[in-house]
């Protein structure tokens, strides 16, 4: 059955691979599953047809036959459950990989995403610098602990998993310009290790091609 | 095998049931599984013994035989996968219930939790009033869409699921004082419907008893 996902017609990150369709593209590439992409304008995302698929008017969505899903974490999990390579077979190791999926999205992403939003929405506010420093301290609080746990291992818990995939997509948002990721050499190396995976590169190139085509059009 | 979870020795919410062990207690009660609780001081949460179980120094954790898990969402999922009553049997309905779990924690919780944190940590900051209004607008943006999707249904997608359980624990944080939940009669009724479940009540009473005993001690 054909898998169809949705993505931004013109990603606000200008093809840097930070939009949440990247997670799903990457998971599909790791799983070796072909997929089609339906591009959406910001206007189309708020219309009833898309809200029926995605109640919050966001991307990505995932359609396969009768199944329609939303939430990038849930879509990555769905792919990981059905194909090899993203979740270990051992039941306990699988449960721990799922814990890292939730940790990426629920514990590490919130301050990282808040910082990105603050830099867009609050740049002209008198408190901007103060608040940015405050958010960066929150991020360091999380990364101190993540770095301590990772140590000199390649991945968070044994083999590469959907937990690593989601964690890396969160950390990538810190890669350029913040300087924060560079304070943690083992986390920088962890992100670079993930970016070197062929599946990551294919997914990155695919999302960049969308932005490049939209900019040329 | 005995299930042991961790919880605050003295919950900062003073027994209102907003700490994240409540989710796990509730899920265990829905599943009819007995459990033991190990209480932790704030100091103990930052010590190596706990960091080995929970890399970010938080509660709850979940231990059962050889398995140690963290992240409330992952623990609720683990319980839901192994017992009846929290995930539908039909594969597509199950995937959609999991999407609601991620939506609760990754789309609805961030502004709701940020508002709570802001009210504790940023009250004396120059951006406080502005940020509080911004967060409340963000919350309304999410709840407008959640309310539209729920409509007059009892639960988010068919029968009560782990998706409803997590969504209700997020919405409960808005219940008293914000006035925001009350702007959405169907969401208020949804939360009340969940609070009326015997499993919810047993879990709530259990966490309240911990706070009451700590206060008396």
XYZ file of C-alpha atoms in Angstrom:
434
model
C 0.000 0.000 0.000
C 1.268 3.466 -0.827
C 2.438 5.560 2.090
C 1.689 9.273 1.741
C 2.979 11.893 4.156
C 2.402 15.647 4.244
C 5.065 18.348 4.452
C 5.375 22.118 4.135
C 5.137 23.392 0.564
C 7.777 25.918 1.627
C 9.429 25.021 4.911
C 10.002 27.966 7.283
C 13.497 26.580 8.011
C 14.420 26.968 4.318
C 15.366 23.319 3.830
C 17.533 22.891 6.936
C 15.671 19.677 7.758
C 14.200 20.922 11.036
C 10.523 20.551 10.077
C 8.892 17.504 11.596
C 8.371 15.677 8.296
C 12.155 15.067 8.415
C 11.680 12.584 11.278
C 9.157 10.598 9.307
C 11.180 10.694 6.073
C 14.245 9.499 7.995
C 12.341 6.650 9.685
C 10.906 5.544 6.338
C 14.399 5.590 4.817
C 15.812 3.556 7.720
C 12.980 1.076 7.182
C 13.539 1.023 3.411
C 9.969 2.048 2.678
C 9.106 4.212 -0.346
C 6.672 7.063 0.243
C 4.917 9.899 -1.492
C 4.671 13.448 -0.220
C 1.716 15.798 -0.473
C 2.869 19.397 -0.023
C 0.678 21.863 1.839
C 0.549 25.639 1.932
C 0.067 27.319 5.322
C -3.475 28.133 4.166
C -4.257 24.521 3.251
C -3.003 23.342 6.670
C -5.828 25.248 8.387
C -8.606 24.033 6.066
C -11.170 21.351 6.976
C -9.673 18.704 4.662
C -6.360 18.814 6.508
C -7.892 19.309 9.957
C -9.785 16.045 9.409
C -6.374 14.339 9.147
C -4.468 16.499 11.646
C -6.693 18.064 14.328
C -4.100 20.738 15.190
C -3.485 21.846 11.585
C 0.167 20.785 11.510
C 2.428 18.586 9.416
C 3.312 15.747 9.050
C 0.494 13.253 8.581
C 0.759 9.644 7.437
C -1.737 7.802 5.257
C -1.545 4.169 4.297
C -4.712 2.462 3.045
C -7.412 2.923 5.698
C -5.023 4.326 8.289
C -4.513 8.050 8.849
C -2.112 9.142 11.582
C -0.725 12.402 12.942
C 2.040 13.384 15.419
C 5.572 12.764 14.198
C 6.429 10.684 17.283
C 3.448 8.386 16.751
C 4.203 8.049 13.034
C 7.850 7.175 13.699
C 6.681 4.631 16.265
C 4.194 3.131 13.796
C 6.958 2.717 11.207
C 9.363 1.351 13.836
C 6.846 -1.254 15.000
C 6.231 -2.591 11.509
C 9.739 -2.720 10.078
C 13.197 -3.833 11.133
C 15.922 -1.455 12.229
C 14.281 1.078 14.534
C 13.335 -0.947 17.617
C 15.218 -3.858 19.211
C 13.604 -7.303 19.271
C 14.286 -7.888 22.975
C 11.194 -6.762 24.912
C 13.041 -4.835 27.626
C 15.399 -3.131 25.173
C 12.385 -2.218 23.033
C 10.618 -0.613 26.036
C 13.777 1.375 26.835
C 14.068 2.594 23.236
C 10.462 3.793 23.484
C 11.378 5.608 26.717
C 14.055 7.508 24.779
C 11.459 8.424 22.135
C 9.309 10.031 24.812
C 12.356 11.603 26.499
C 13.370 13.249 23.225
C 9.936 14.733 22.607
C 8.713 15.418 26.121
C 11.861 16.232 28.133
C 14.522 17.558 25.740
C 12.492 19.129 22.931
C 10.400 21.619 24.958
C 13.241 23.998 25.972
C 14.999 23.542 22.619
C 11.857 24.416 20.695
C 11.032 27.303 23.056
C 14.439 28.823 22.339
C 13.823 28.608 18.589
C 10.382 30.196 18.993
C 11.756 32.914 21.285
C 14.361 33.828 18.653
C 11.600 34.294 16.092
C 8.847 35.862 18.182
C 10.591 37.831 20.940
C 13.638 39.284 19.238
C 12.330 42.847 19.492
C 11.209 42.568 23.113
C 13.155 44.373 25.851
C 13.654 41.105 27.762
C 14.932 39.155 24.763
C 18.547 38.609 25.846
C 17.577 37.787 29.403
C 14.957 35.246 28.349
C 17.250 33.668 25.767
C 19.899 33.090 28.437
C 17.247 31.629 30.740
C 16.122 29.158 28.046
C 19.703 28.254 27.210
C 20.283 27.401 30.868
C 17.229 25.118 30.743
C 18.647 23.423 27.657
C 22.053 22.966 29.331
C 20.337 21.427 32.326
C 18.903 18.734 30.035
C 22.038 18.303 27.925
C 24.317 17.948 30.975
C 22.311 14.877 31.911
C 21.920 13.541 28.393
C 25.665 13.868 27.825
C 26.434 12.110 31.122
C 24.144 9.236 30.185
C 25.468 8.847 26.635
C 29.098 8.847 27.817
C 31.281 7.394 25.088
C 28.607 5.117 23.642
C 27.554 5.420 20.007
C 23.819 5.445 20.742
C 21.634 5.960 23.798
C 20.908 2.311 24.567
C 22.682 -0.320 22.465
C 21.951 -0.231 18.726
C 20.594 2.814 16.879
C 16.844 3.091 17.512
C 13.838 5.323 16.976
C 14.829 6.894 20.316
C 18.119 8.060 18.813
C 16.365 9.173 15.642
C 14.014 11.471 17.560
C 16.708 12.699 19.972
C 18.982 13.664 17.074
C 16.191 15.570 15.305
C 15.739 17.565 18.515
C 19.477 18.238 18.975
C 19.916 19.268 15.327
C 17.927 22.400 16.096
C 20.857 23.491 18.283
C 23.527 22.692 15.734
C 24.094 25.944 13.951
C 24.582 29.206 15.692
C 23.676 28.457 19.288
C 27.085 27.099 20.266
C 25.319 25.000 22.908
C 25.696 21.630 21.241
C 29.425 22.283 20.766
C 29.802 22.518 24.559
C 29.146 18.758 24.624
C 31.684 16.974 22.401
C 30.049 13.577 22.860
C 26.615 14.933 21.870
C 28.116 16.721 18.847
C 29.739 13.448 17.787
C 26.442 11.616 18.383
C 24.602 14.006 16.073
C 27.359 13.763 13.434
C 27.227 9.949 13.635
C 23.491 10.077 12.910
C 23.868 12.592 10.076
C 26.375 10.250 8.432
C 23.785 7.469 8.133
C 22.772 6.937 4.497
C 19.085 6.963 5.452
C 19.486 10.358 7.128
C 21.205 11.757 4.053
C 18.506 10.505 1.698
C 15.797 12.022 3.882
C 17.660 15.305 4.219
C 18.213 15.574 0.473
C 14.545 14.805 -0.232
C 13.268 17.588 2.034
C 15.877 20.029 0.723
C 14.811 19.283 -2.867
C 11.272 20.386 -1.979
C 12.494 23.720 -0.680
C 14.868 24.244 -3.593
C 12.097 23.539 -6.117
C 9.667 25.860 -4.314
C 12.260 28.651 -4.272
C 12.964 28.242 -7.980
C 9.261 28.217 -8.860
C 6.631 -9.691 39.435
C 6.320 -6.701 41.709
C 5.942 -3.342 39.995
C 7.649 -0.458 41.807
C 7.265 3.172 40.775
C 8.862 6.297 42.199
C 7.053 9.455 43.284
C 7.776 12.675 45.156
C 8.122 12.246 48.910
C 6.358 15.607 49.124
C 4.717 16.624 45.871
C 5.115 20.312 44.974
C 1.437 20.383 43.942
C 0.449 19.437 47.513
C -1.511 16.332 46.511
C -3.525 17.829 43.647
C -2.578 14.860 41.464
C -0.612 16.876 38.902
C 2.754 15.157 39.399
C 3.570 12.686 36.666
C 3.371 9.609 38.886
C -0.416 10.159 38.748
C -0.456 9.038 35.096
C 1.303 5.830 35.928
C -0.816 5.139 39.029
C -3.969 5.720 36.974
C -2.819 3.441 34.149
C -1.948 0.704 36.657
C -5.369 1.062 38.275
C -7.131 0.876 34.875
C -5.100 -2.270 34.168
C -5.893 -3.746 37.596
C -2.202 -4.111 38.482
C -0.971 -3.701 42.055
C 2.177 -1.644 42.553
C 4.536 -0.388 45.197
C 5.815 3.157 45.508
C 9.289 4.294 46.521
C 9.190 7.910 47.663
C 12.071 10.236 46.850
C 13.224 13.520 48.319
C 14.360 16.253 45.907
C 17.891 15.523 47.062
C 17.625 11.792 46.360
C 16.301 12.513 42.854
C 19.636 14.108 41.921
C 21.827 11.340 43.352
C 23.600 8.689 41.259
C 21.321 5.844 42.355
C 18.277 7.608 40.927
C 20.093 9.061 37.893
C 20.971 5.487 36.928
C 17.228 4.812 36.678
C 16.133 8.241 35.406
C 18.856 10.126 33.498
C 17.138 13.516 33.976
C 16.624 13.137 37.728
C 12.837 13.156 37.573
C 9.942 11.009 38.712
C 8.297 8.615 37.934
C 10.290 5.506 37.148
C 8.989 1.965 36.725
C 10.754 -1.211 37.790
C 9.533 -4.737 37.173
C 12.030 -7.582 37.412
C 14.890 -6.813 35.023
C 13.137 -3.881 33.399
C 13.697 -0.265 34.457
C 11.853 2.477 32.573
C 11.495 6.246 32.760
C 9.262 8.872 31.068
C 5.626 8.772 32.147
C 4.416 8.465 28.535
C 6.615 5.447 27.904
C 5.580 3.823 31.174
C 1.876 4.325 30.447
C 2.457 2.842 26.982
C 4.282 -0.146 28.460
C 1.372 -0.825 30.806
C -1.158 -0.280 27.996
C 0.603 -2.743 25.695
C 0.618 -5.499 28.288
C -2.874 -5.257 29.746
C -6.441 -4.844 28.548
C -8.331 -1.599 28.705
C -5.935 1.117 27.552
C -5.389 0.372 23.853
C -7.890 -0.974 21.309
C -7.285 -4.401 19.728
C -7.877 -3.182 16.164
C -4.474 -2.229 14.685
C -5.559 1.073 13.123
C -7.516 2.173 16.203
C -4.488 1.254 18.339
C -2.182 3.400 16.169
C -4.622 6.315 16.456
C -4.789 5.975 20.250
C -0.978 6.128 20.306
C -1.154 9.286 18.156
C -3.323 10.849 20.863
C -0.750 9.857 23.498
C 1.936 11.766 21.596
C -0.462 14.656 20.885
C -1.192 14.996 24.602
C 2.478 15.103 25.565
C 4.062 16.816 22.573
C 1.380 19.212 21.280
C -0.954 20.072 24.169
C 1.273 19.699 27.224
C 4.114 22.089 26.267
C 2.143 25.356 26.519
C 0.122 24.061 29.486
C 3.231 23.059 31.407
C 5.116 26.185 30.355
C 2.296 28.275 31.794
C 2.534 26.452 35.116
C 6.322 26.816 35.173
C 6.122 30.466 34.162
C 3.775 31.163 37.081
C 6.289 29.629 39.489
C 9.645 30.662 38.042
C 9.080 33.851 36.059
C 6.733 35.842 38.241
C 9.420 38.442 38.954
C 10.769 38.553 35.390
C 10.190 41.602 33.178
C 8.435 39.458 30.575
C 6.014 37.777 32.998
C 2.650 39.325 32.050
C 3.423 39.296 28.352
C 4.570 35.716 28.412
C 1.638 34.519 30.486
C -0.791 36.042 27.974
C 1.190 34.542 25.100
C 1.105 31.088 26.696
C -2.610 31.341 27.401
C -3.206 32.246 23.750
C -1.093 29.235 22.733
C -3.139 27.013 25.030
C -6.422 28.347 23.569
C -5.068 27.727 20.081
C -4.583 24.052 20.977
C -7.824 23.696 22.930
C -9.915 25.286 20.157
C -8.812 22.449 17.914
C -9.011 19.738 20.554
C -12.539 20.835 21.445
C -13.565 20.866 17.770
C -12.217 17.358 17.285
C -13.815 15.926 20.439
C -17.216 17.433 19.607
C -19.886 15.655 21.632
C -18.031 12.337 21.834
C -17.163 10.799 25.185
C -13.514 10.082 24.299
C -11.099 11.198 21.591
C -11.375 8.127 19.340
C -13.921 5.493 20.293
C -13.410 3.826 23.671
C -11.372 5.326 26.531
C -7.672 4.789 25.835
C -4.202 5.682 27.058
C -4.515 8.703 24.722
C -7.454 9.985 26.784
C -5.643 9.159 30.019
C -2.637 11.301 29.081
C -4.731 14.101 27.561
C -6.839 14.365 30.722
C -3.743 14.519 32.948
C -2.552 17.447 30.818
C -5.912 19.270 30.904
C -6.262 18.780 34.663
C -3.415 21.238 35.128
C -5.766 23.933 33.756
C -8.695 22.970 35.918
C -8.412 25.219 38.881
C -7.764 28.891 38.641
C -6.906 29.469 35.008
C -10.515 29.667 33.809
C -9.281 28.408 30.436
C -10.718 24.904 30.608
C -14.112 26.312 31.554
C -14.209 28.172 28.213
C -14.663 24.753 26.596
C -17.735 22.994 28.040
C -17.093 19.777 26.117
C -13.498 19.591 27.362
C -14.609 20.302 30.930
C -17.146 17.477 30.643
C -14.462 15.215 29.149
C -12.180 15.829 32.117
C -15.051 15.300 34.584
C -15.967 12.020 32.834
C -12.393 10.806 33.302
C -12.237 11.934 36.936
C -15.385 9.897 37.613
C -13.684 6.647 36.597
C -13.086 4.400 39.612
C -9.473 3.812 38.523
C -8.814 7.564 38.422
C -10.277 7.980 41.903
C -8.179 5.171 43.370
C -5.011 6.649 41.838
C -5.878 10.152 43.012
C -6.569 8.987 46.568
C -3.288 7.049 46.653
C -1.153 10.034 45.673
C -3.081 12.328 48.022
C -2.480 9.921 50.909
C 1.287 10.279 50.353
C 1.100 14.042 50.605
C -1.201 13.945 53.624
C 1.109 11.547 55.473
C 4.204 13.637 54.617
C 2.481 16.794 55.893
C 1.435 15.122 59.129
C 4.904 13.672 59.706
